[in-house]
Tab-separated table of C-alpha atoms in Angstrom:
chain	number	residue	atom	x	y	z
O	1	ASN	CA	72.253	101.572	95.564
O	2	MET	CA	75.551	99.704	95.698
O	3	GLY	CA	77.908	102.638	95.171
O	4	VAL	CA	81.558	101.691	95.492
O	5	TRP	CA	80.811	97.966	95.508
O	6	THR	CA	79.318	98.020	91.997
O	7	PHE	CA	82.548	97.153	90.156
O	8	LEU	CA	83.298	94.276	92.478
O	9	PHE	CA	79.732	93.016	92.159
O	10	LEU	CA	79.942	93.031	88.368
O	11	ILE	CA	83.239	91.138	88.536
O	12	SER	CA	81.681	88.598	90.918
O	13	LEU	CA	78.936	87.800	88.391
O	14	MET	CA	81.397	86.102	86.004
O	15	LEU	CA	80.084	82.629	86.894
O	16	PRO	CA	82.100	80.386	84.507
O	17	PHE	CA	85.394	81.995	85.506
O	18	TRP	CA	84.875	81.968	89.280
O	19	VAL	CA	83.524	78.408	89.415
O	20	LYS	CA	86.901	77.231	88.083
O	21	GLN	CA	88.948	79.486	90.371
O	22	LEU	CA	87.329	79.408	93.813
O	23	LYS	CA	88.023	76.845	96.512
O	24	ASP	CA	84.616	77.339	98.134
O	25	LYS	CA	82.439	76.732	95.101
O	26	GLN	CA	79.348	75.777	97.134
O	27	THR	CA	79.039	79.146	98.872
O	28	TYR	CA	79.549	81.009	95.613
O	29	LEU	CA	77.035	78.899	93.675
O	30	PHE	CA	74.498	79.026	96.515
O	31	SER	CA	74.662	82.821	96.699
O	32	PHE	CA	74.580	83.124	92.889
O	33	VAL	CA	71.418	80.983	92.635
O	34	TRP	CA	69.918	82.819	95.618
O	35	LEU	CA	70.557	86.170	93.898
O	36	LEU	CA	69.155	84.908	90.614
O	37	LEU	CA	65.949	83.573	92.220
O	38	GLN	CA	65.360	86.766	94.163
O	39	PHE	CA	65.954	88.837	91.061
O	40	ILE	CA	63.365	86.796	89.170
O	41	LEU	CA	60.857	87.173	92.030
O	42	ILE	CA	61.384	90.932	92.133
O	43	SER	CA	61.011	91.162	88.362
O	44	VAL	CA	57.632	89.413	88.561
O	45	ALA	CA	56.309	91.794	91.237
O	46	PRO	CA	53.767	94.251	89.814
O	47	HIS	CA	54.999	97.261	91.806
O	48	LYS	CA	58.648	98.156	91.375
O	49	ASP	CA	59.789	99.827	94.574
O	50	LEU	CA	63.304	100.610	95.745
O	51	ASN	CA	62.663	98.736	98.992
O	52	TYR	CA	62.285	95.505	97.026
O	53	LEU	CA	66.011	95.624	96.239
O	54	LEU	CA	66.951	95.182	99.888
O	55	PRO	CA	66.703	91.350	99.843
O	56	LEU	CA	69.214	91.304	96.982
O	57	MET	CA	71.914	92.825	99.174
O	58	LEU	CA	72.593	89.706	101.260
O	59	PRO	CA	73.420	87.319	98.384
O	60	THR	CA	75.335	90.167	96.748
O	61	ALA	CA	77.445	90.508	99.894
O	62	TYR	CA	78.094	86.754	99.861
O	63	LEU	CA	79.216	86.878	96.224
O	64	ILE	CA	81.544	89.798	96.876
O	65	SER	CA	82.973	88.193	100.019
O	66	CYS	CA	83.733	84.974	98.115
O	67	ILE	CA	85.804	86.959	95.624
O	68	VAL	CA	87.582	89.056	98.272
O	69	VAL	CA	88.496	85.958	100.312
O	70	HIS	CA	89.749	84.268	97.148
O	71	TRP	CA	91.916	87.287	96.377
O	72	LYS	CA	93.253	87.298	99.941
O	73	ASP	CA	94.228	83.634	99.680
O	74	THR	CA	95.726	83.646	96.194
O	75	LEU	CA	97.125	87.071	95.307
O	76	GLY	CA	100.879	87.213	95.298
O	77	HIS	CA	101.925	83.606	95.447
O	78	ARG	CA	99.696	81.404	93.283
O	79	SER	CA	97.246	83.703	91.573
O	80	ASN	CA	95.914	83.353	88.086
O	81	HIS	CA	96.947	86.166	85.738
O	82	LEU	CA	93.326	87.082	84.962
O	83	THR	CA	92.396	87.006	88.652
O	84	GLU	CA	95.187	89.425	89.458
O	85	LYS	CA	94.243	91.640	86.526
O	86	LEU	CA	90.603	91.782	87.701
O	87	PHE	CA	91.784	92.727	91.184
O	88	LEU	CA	94.048	95.469	89.848
O	89	ILE	CA	91.368	96.903	87.558
O	90	ASN	CA	88.877	96.990	90.417
O	91	SER	CA	91.232	98.406	93.031
O	92	TYR	CA	92.885	101.072	90.863
O	93	THR	CA	89.484	102.172	89.559
O	94	LEU	CA	88.246	102.597	93.144
O	95	SER	CA	91.425	104.493	94.020
O	96	GLY	CA	90.966	106.816	91.051
O	97	ILE	CA	87.314	107.448	91.859
O	98	CYS	CA	88.244	108.191	95.455
O	99	LEU	CA	90.892	110.617	94.213
O	100	LEU	CA	88.294	112.427	92.073
O	101	LEU	CA	85.666	112.678	94.849
O	102	PRO	CA	86.901	116.026	96.250
O	103	ILE	CA	86.871	117.565	92.772
O	104	PHE	CA	83.309	116.509	92.033
O	105	GLY	CA	82.355	117.185	95.649
O	106	TYR	CA	83.364	120.803	95.210
O	107	TRP	CA	80.864	121.268	92.403
O	108	LEU	CA	78.080	119.033	93.655
O	109	VAL	CA	78.239	119.555	97.417
O	110	TYR	CA	80.155	122.694	98.394
O	111	ARG	CA	79.094	125.046	95.588
O	112	ALA	CA	75.505	123.822	95.847
O	113	GLY	CA	75.505	124.875	99.513
O	114	TYR	CA	75.094	121.463	101.133
O	115	MET	CA	78.309	121.716	103.143
O	116	ILE	CA	80.342	124.486	104.744
O	117	PHE	CA	83.937	124.997	103.616
O	118	ASP	CA	85.574	123.668	106.799
O	119	ARG	CA	83.796	120.328	106.526
O	120	TYR	CA	84.422	120.134	102.788
O	121	LEU	CA	88.140	120.736	103.311
O	122	LEU	CA	88.345	118.139	106.080
O	123	LEU	CA	86.406	115.594	104.002
O	124	SER	CA	88.688	116.274	101.013
O	125	ILE	CA	91.796	115.673	103.109
O	126	TYR	CA	90.367	112.408	104.441
O	127	THR	CA	89.426	111.360	100.913
O	128	PHE	CA	92.911	112.086	99.558
O	129	VAL	CA	94.496	110.103	102.410
O	130	ILE	CA	92.150	107.158	101.892
O	131	SER	CA	92.789	107.309	98.148
O	132	GLY	CA	96.504	107.015	98.877
O	133	CYS	CA	95.822	104.059	101.154
O	134	LEU	CA	93.751	102.424	98.409
O	135	PHE	CA	96.551	102.940	95.916
O	136	ILE	CA	99.101	101.372	98.288
O	137	ALA	CA	96.742	98.472	99.036
O	138	SER	CA	96.304	97.919	95.308
O	139	TRP	CA	100.026	97.986	94.775
O	140	LYS	CA	100.635	95.525	97.631
O	141	ARG	CA	97.708	93.310	96.539
O	142	SER	CA	95.880	93.562	99.863
O	143	PRO	CA	92.120	93.131	99.292
O	144	PHE	CA	91.058	93.337	102.946
O	145	PHE	CA	92.791	96.693	103.353
O	146	ILE	CA	90.771	97.959	100.383
O	147	VAL	CA	87.551	96.872	102.079
O	148	TYR	CA	88.642	98.549	105.338
O	149	SER	CA	89.564	101.777	103.525
O	150	LEU	CA	86.278	101.962	101.642
O	151	THR	CA	84.304	101.268	104.801
O	152	LEU	CA	86.206	104.024	106.601
O	153	LEU	CA	85.526	106.410	103.716
O	154	LEU	CA	81.795	105.654	103.808
O	155	CYS	CA	81.662	106.125	107.603
O	156	ILE	CA	83.542	109.444	107.429
O	157	GLY	CA	81.290	110.609	104.602
O	158	GLU	CA	78.160	109.814	106.583
O	159	VAL	CA	79.451	111.607	109.673
O	160	MET	CA	80.551	114.670	107.717
O	161	MET	CA	77.324	115.067	105.781
C-alpha cells in the first residue's frame, strides 16, 4: 500500500543508526514506538483486513518526514557518508523506477486496454520529465524536491487513470 515510499520507509526503520544521527530524536522515537505498538495490535487482531493498515500510515509518515527533514538539514555541508549514501540509493532508485514506468505501463496498462493511446503517451511524457527532475534532485541532493516530484507524479497518475 505504500508504493513509492516503501524504500524510504525501510530506510527509516534503521533505529540504531538514526537515533545517533537525528537532531529531533524524540519525534523519531515516539513515531517508531507508536508504529511498533500499532503493528503489534494489528497482529493480534483475529481478522486481517486491509483497512486495519490505515492506522499505521500516520506513524509511518512521521518516520519518513524525520528522515527527509534530516536530509534537508545535513546533505551537502555536514552530512555523514552513510546518510548521503542512503539518500542517493533511495533517490536514484526512485528515479530509475520512474524512468521504467512508461515501459511497464505499455504492457500492463495500454496493451491490456485500460488506457487509450493519447493518455498513455501524455502520461509517459510526464513520467519521463518527472524522472529527469528526480535525477537532477538526486544529483543536487534536494530531498524536498524529490517529495514534490513524487507527489506530482502520483497526482498526474490519478488524474490520467
